[in-house]
CSV table of C-alpha atoms in Angstrom, one decimal:
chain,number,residue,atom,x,y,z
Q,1,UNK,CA,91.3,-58.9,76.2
Q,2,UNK,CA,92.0,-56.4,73.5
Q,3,UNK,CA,89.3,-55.0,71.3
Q,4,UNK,CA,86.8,-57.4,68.8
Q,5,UNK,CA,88.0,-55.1,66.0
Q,6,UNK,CA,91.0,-53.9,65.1
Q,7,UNK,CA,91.4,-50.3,64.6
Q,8,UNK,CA,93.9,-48.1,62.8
Q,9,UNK,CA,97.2,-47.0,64.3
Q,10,UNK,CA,96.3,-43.3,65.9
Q,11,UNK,CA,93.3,-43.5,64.5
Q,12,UNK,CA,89.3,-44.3,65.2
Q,13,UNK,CA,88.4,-46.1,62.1
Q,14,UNK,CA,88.0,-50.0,61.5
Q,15,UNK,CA,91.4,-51.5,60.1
Q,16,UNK,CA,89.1,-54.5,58.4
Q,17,UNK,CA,92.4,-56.2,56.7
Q,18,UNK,CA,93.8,-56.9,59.9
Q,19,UNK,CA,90.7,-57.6,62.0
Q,20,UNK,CA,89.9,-60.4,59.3
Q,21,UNK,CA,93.5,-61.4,59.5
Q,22,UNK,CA,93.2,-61.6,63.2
Q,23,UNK,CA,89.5,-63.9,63.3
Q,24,UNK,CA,91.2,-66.3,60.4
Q,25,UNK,CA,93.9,-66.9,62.7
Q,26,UNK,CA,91.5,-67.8,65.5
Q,27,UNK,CA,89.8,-69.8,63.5
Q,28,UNK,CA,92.3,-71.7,62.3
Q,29,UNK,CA,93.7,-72.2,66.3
Q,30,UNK,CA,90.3,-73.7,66.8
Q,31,UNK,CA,90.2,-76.2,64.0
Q,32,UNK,CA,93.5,-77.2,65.1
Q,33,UNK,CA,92.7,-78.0,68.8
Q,34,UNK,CA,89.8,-79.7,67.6
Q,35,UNK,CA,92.3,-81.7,65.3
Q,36,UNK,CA,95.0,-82.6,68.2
Q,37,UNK,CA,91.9,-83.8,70.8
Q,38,UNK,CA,90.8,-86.2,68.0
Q,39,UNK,CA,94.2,-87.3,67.4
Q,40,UNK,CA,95.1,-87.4,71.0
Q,41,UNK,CA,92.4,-90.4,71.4
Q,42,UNK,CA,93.1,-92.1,67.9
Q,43,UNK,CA,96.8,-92.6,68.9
Q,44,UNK,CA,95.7,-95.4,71.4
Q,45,UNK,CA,97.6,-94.2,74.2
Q,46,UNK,CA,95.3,-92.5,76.4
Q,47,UNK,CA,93.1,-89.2,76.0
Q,48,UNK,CA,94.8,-85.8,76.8
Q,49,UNK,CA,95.3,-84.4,80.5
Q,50,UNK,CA,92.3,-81.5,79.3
Q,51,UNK,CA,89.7,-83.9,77.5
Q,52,UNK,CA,90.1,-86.7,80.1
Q,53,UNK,CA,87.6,-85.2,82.3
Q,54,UNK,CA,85.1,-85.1,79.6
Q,55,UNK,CA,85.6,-88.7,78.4
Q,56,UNK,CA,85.2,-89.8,81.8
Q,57,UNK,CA,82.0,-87.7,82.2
Q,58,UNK,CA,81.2,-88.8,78.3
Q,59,UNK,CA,81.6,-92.6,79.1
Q,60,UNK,CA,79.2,-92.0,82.4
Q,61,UNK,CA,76.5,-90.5,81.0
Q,62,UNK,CA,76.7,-92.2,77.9
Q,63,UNK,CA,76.4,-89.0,75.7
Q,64,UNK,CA,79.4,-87.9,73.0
Q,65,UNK,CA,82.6,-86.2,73.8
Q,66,UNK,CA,81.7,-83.3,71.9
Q,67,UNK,CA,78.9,-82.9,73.7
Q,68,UNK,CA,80.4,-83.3,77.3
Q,69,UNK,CA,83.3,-80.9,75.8
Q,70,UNK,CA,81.0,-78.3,75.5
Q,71,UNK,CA,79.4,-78.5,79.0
Q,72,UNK,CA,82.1,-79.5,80.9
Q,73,UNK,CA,83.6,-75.6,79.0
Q,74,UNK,CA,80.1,-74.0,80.1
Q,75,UNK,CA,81.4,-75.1,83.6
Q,76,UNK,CA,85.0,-73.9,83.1
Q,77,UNK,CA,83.2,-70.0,82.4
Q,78,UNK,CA,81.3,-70.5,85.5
Q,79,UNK,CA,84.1,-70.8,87.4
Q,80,UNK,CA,85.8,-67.6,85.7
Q,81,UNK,CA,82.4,-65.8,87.0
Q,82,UNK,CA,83.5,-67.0,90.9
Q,83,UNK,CA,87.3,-65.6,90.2
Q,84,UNK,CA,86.4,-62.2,88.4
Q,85,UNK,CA,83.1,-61.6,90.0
Q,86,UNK,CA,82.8,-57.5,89.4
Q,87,UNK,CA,85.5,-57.8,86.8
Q,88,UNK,CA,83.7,-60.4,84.6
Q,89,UNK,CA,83.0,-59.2,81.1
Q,90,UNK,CA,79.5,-60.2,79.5
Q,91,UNK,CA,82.1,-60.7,76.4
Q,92,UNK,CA,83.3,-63.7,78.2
Q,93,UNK,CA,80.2,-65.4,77.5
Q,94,UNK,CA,81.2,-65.5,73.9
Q,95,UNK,CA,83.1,-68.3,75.4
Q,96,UNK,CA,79.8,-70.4,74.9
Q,97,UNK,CA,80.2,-70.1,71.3
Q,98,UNK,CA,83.5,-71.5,70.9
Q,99,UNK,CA,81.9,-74.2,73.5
Q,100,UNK,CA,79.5,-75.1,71.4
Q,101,UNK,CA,81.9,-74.9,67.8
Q,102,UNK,CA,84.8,-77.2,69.2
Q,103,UNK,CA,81.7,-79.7,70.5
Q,104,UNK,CA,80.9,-80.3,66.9
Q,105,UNK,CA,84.0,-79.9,65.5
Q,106,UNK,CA,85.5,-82.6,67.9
Q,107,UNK,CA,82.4,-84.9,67.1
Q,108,UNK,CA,82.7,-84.2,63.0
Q,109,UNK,CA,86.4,-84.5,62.7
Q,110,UNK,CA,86.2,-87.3,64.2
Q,111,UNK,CA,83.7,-88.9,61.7
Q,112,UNK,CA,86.3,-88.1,59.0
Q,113,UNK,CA,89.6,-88.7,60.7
Q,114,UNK,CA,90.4,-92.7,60.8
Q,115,UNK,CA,94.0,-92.6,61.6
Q,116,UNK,CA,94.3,-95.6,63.9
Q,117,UNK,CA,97.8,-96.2,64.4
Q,118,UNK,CA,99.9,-99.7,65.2
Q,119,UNK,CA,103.2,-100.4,67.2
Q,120,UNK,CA,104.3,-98.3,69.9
Q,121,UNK,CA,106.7,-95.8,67.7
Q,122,UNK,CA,103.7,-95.4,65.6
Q,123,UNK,CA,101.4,-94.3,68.1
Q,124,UNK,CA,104.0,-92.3,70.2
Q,125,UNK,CA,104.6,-90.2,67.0
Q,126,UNK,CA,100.4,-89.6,66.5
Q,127,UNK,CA,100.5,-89.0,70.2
Q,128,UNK,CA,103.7,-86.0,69.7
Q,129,UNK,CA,101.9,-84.4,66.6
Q,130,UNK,CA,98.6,-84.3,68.5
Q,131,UNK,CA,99.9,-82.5,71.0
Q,132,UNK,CA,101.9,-80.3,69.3
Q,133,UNK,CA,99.3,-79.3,67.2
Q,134,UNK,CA,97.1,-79.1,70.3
Q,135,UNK,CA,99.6,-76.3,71.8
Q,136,UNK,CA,99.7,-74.2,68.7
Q,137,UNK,CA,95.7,-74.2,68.2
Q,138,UNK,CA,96.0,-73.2,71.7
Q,139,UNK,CA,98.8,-70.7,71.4
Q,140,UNK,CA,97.0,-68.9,68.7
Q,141,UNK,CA,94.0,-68.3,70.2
Q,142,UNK,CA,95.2,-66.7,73.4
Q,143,UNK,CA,97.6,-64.8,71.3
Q,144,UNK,CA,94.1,-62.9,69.0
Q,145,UNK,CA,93.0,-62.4,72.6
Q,146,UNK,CA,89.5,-62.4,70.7
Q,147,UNK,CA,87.5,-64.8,73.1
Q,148,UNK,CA,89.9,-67.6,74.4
Q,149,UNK,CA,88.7,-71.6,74.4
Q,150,UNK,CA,86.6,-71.6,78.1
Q,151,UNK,CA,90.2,-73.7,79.5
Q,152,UNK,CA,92.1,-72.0,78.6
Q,153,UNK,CA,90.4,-68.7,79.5
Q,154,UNK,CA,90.0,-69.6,82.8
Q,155,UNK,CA,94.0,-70.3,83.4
Q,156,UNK,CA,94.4,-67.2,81.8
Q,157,UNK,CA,92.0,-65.7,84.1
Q,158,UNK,CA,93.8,-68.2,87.3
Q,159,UNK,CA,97.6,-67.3,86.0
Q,160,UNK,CA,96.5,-63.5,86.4
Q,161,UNK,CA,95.0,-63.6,89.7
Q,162,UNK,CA,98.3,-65.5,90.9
Q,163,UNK,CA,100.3,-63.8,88.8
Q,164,UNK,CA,102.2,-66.5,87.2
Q,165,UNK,CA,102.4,-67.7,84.0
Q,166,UNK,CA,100.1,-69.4,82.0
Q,167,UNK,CA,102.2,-72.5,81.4
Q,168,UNK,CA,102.8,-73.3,85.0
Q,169,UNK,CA,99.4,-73.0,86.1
Q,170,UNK,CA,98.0,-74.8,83.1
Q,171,UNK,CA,100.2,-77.6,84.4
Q,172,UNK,CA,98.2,-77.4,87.5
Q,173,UNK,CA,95.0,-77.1,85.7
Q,174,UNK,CA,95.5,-80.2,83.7
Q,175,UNK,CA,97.2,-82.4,86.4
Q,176,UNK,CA,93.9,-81.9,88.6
Q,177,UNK,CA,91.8,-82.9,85.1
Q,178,UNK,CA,93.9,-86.2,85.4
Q,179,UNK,CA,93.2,-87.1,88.8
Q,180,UNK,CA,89.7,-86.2,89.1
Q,181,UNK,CA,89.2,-88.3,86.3
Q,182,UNK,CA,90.8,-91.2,87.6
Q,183,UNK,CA,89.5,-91.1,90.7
Q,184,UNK,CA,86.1,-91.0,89.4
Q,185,UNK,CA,87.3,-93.9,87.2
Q,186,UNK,CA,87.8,-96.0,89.6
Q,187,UNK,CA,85.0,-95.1,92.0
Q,188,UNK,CA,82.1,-96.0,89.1
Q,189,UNK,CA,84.1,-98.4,86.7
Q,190,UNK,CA,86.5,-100.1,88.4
Q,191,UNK,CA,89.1,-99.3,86.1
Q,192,UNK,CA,91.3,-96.9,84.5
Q,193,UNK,CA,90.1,-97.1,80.9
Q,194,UNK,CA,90.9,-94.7,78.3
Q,195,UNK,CA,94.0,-93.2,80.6
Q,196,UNK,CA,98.0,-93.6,79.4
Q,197,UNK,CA,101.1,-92.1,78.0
Q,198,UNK,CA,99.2,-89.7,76.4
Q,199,UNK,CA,97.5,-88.3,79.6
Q,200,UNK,CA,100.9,-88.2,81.4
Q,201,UNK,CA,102.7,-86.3,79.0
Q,202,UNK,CA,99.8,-83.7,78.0
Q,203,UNK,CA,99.7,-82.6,81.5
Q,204,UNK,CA,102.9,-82.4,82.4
Q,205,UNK,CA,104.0,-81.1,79.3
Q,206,UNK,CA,101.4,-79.4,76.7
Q,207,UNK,CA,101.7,-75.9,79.0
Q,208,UNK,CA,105.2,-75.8,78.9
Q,209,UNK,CA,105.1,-76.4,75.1
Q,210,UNK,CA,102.6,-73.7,75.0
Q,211,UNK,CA,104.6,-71.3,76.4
Q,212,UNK,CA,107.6,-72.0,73.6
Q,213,UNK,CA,104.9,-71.8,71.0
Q,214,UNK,CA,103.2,-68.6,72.3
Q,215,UNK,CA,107.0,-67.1,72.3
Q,216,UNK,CA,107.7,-67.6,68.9
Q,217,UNK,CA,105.1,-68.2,66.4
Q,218,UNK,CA,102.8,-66.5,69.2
Q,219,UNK,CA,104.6,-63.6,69.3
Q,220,UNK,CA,105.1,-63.5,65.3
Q,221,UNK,CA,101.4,-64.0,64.9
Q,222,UNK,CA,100.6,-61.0,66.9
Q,223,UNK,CA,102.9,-59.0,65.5
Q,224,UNK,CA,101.1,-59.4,61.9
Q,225,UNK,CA,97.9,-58.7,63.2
Q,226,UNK,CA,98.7,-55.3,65.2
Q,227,UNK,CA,101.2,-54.6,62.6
């Protein structure tokens, strides 16, 4: 991860435009992932691959998703402690305060946001721009390389240490969320409630979108900030 400020080319001091430039952009990477997990589960066809996990965990212990989001990401920077070890920065726990930001952001968007679509083409097109705008909130946020959401930080931190790319093993990553979730599904509930379409083609899909998005408006968005 780069800096938390951005300094001036060949030089020592603070460059505050584009260090305020870089943090609006994060923020607005957050508010958009935050966006696509609530539209994910208001298109009616299935939470996402990366949330599934935690509306499993959500339904069984009867809490929110916002708050199982943000301990189920506590987890996720656990697990970047067991991978890094020596190498972990205390400026990954930062992590916890992104955690803790999408947690209530999920839980208040949702208050406000009552999209409920109907027919299949309906929801399919909910389902598309949820995800879409899922992958660029996420795209941006690696991109500012600032403090990235805790999943996403630890398939950075996976895709290093396997040196691959962040796509492919976020594939993995999210294709695991699906079947542990199912599996404990089916082993308290009986059922498969909550998982479709939408849960299919997140996991399979959402990482490869990334990887287009991080390559163009990624790439563009970076270039602004360290301009």
């Amino acid at each position: 991860m780069k800096p938390l400020l951005v300094t001036k080319y060949e030089e020592e001091s603070i460059d505050w435009g584009h260090t305020a430039l870089r943090y609006a952009i994060y923020v607005v990477g957050l508010f958009c992932i935050s966006t696509g997990t609530v539209l994910q589960t208001a298109s009616g066809l299935g939470v996402a691959s990366l949330t599934c996990f935690a509306t499993f965990a959500s339904r069984a212990t009867g809490t929110t998703l916002g708050f199982m989001i943000a301990l189920t990401y506590a987890i996720y920077i656990g697990c970047q402690a067991l991978i890094l070890r020596r190498r972990f920065q205390a400026r990954i726990l930062l992590e916890m305060v992104f955690a803790f930001s999408m947690g209530y952001l999920v839980d208040l968007i949702a208050s406000f946001i009552t999209v409920s679509p109907h027919g299949i083409v309906a929801q399919v097109v909910c389902m598309c721009c949820a995800l879409v705008i899922t992958a660029f909130g996420a795209s941006l946020m690696v991109d500012m390389e600032i403090v990235p959401n805790a999943p996403d930080g630890l398939v950075q931190v996976a895709s290093e240490a396997l040196g691959t790319t962040f796509g492919n093993v976020k594939v993995v990553f999210d294709v695991s969320h699906v079947v542990a979730s199912i599996l404990g599904s089916l082993l308290l509930f009986g059922d498969i409630s909550g998982f479709g379409l939408t849960t299919i083609v997140s996991a399979l899909f959402l990482g490869r979108i990334i990887n287009v998005i991080m390559g163009t408006v990624g790439e563009r968005a970076q270039a602004a900030v360290w301009a």
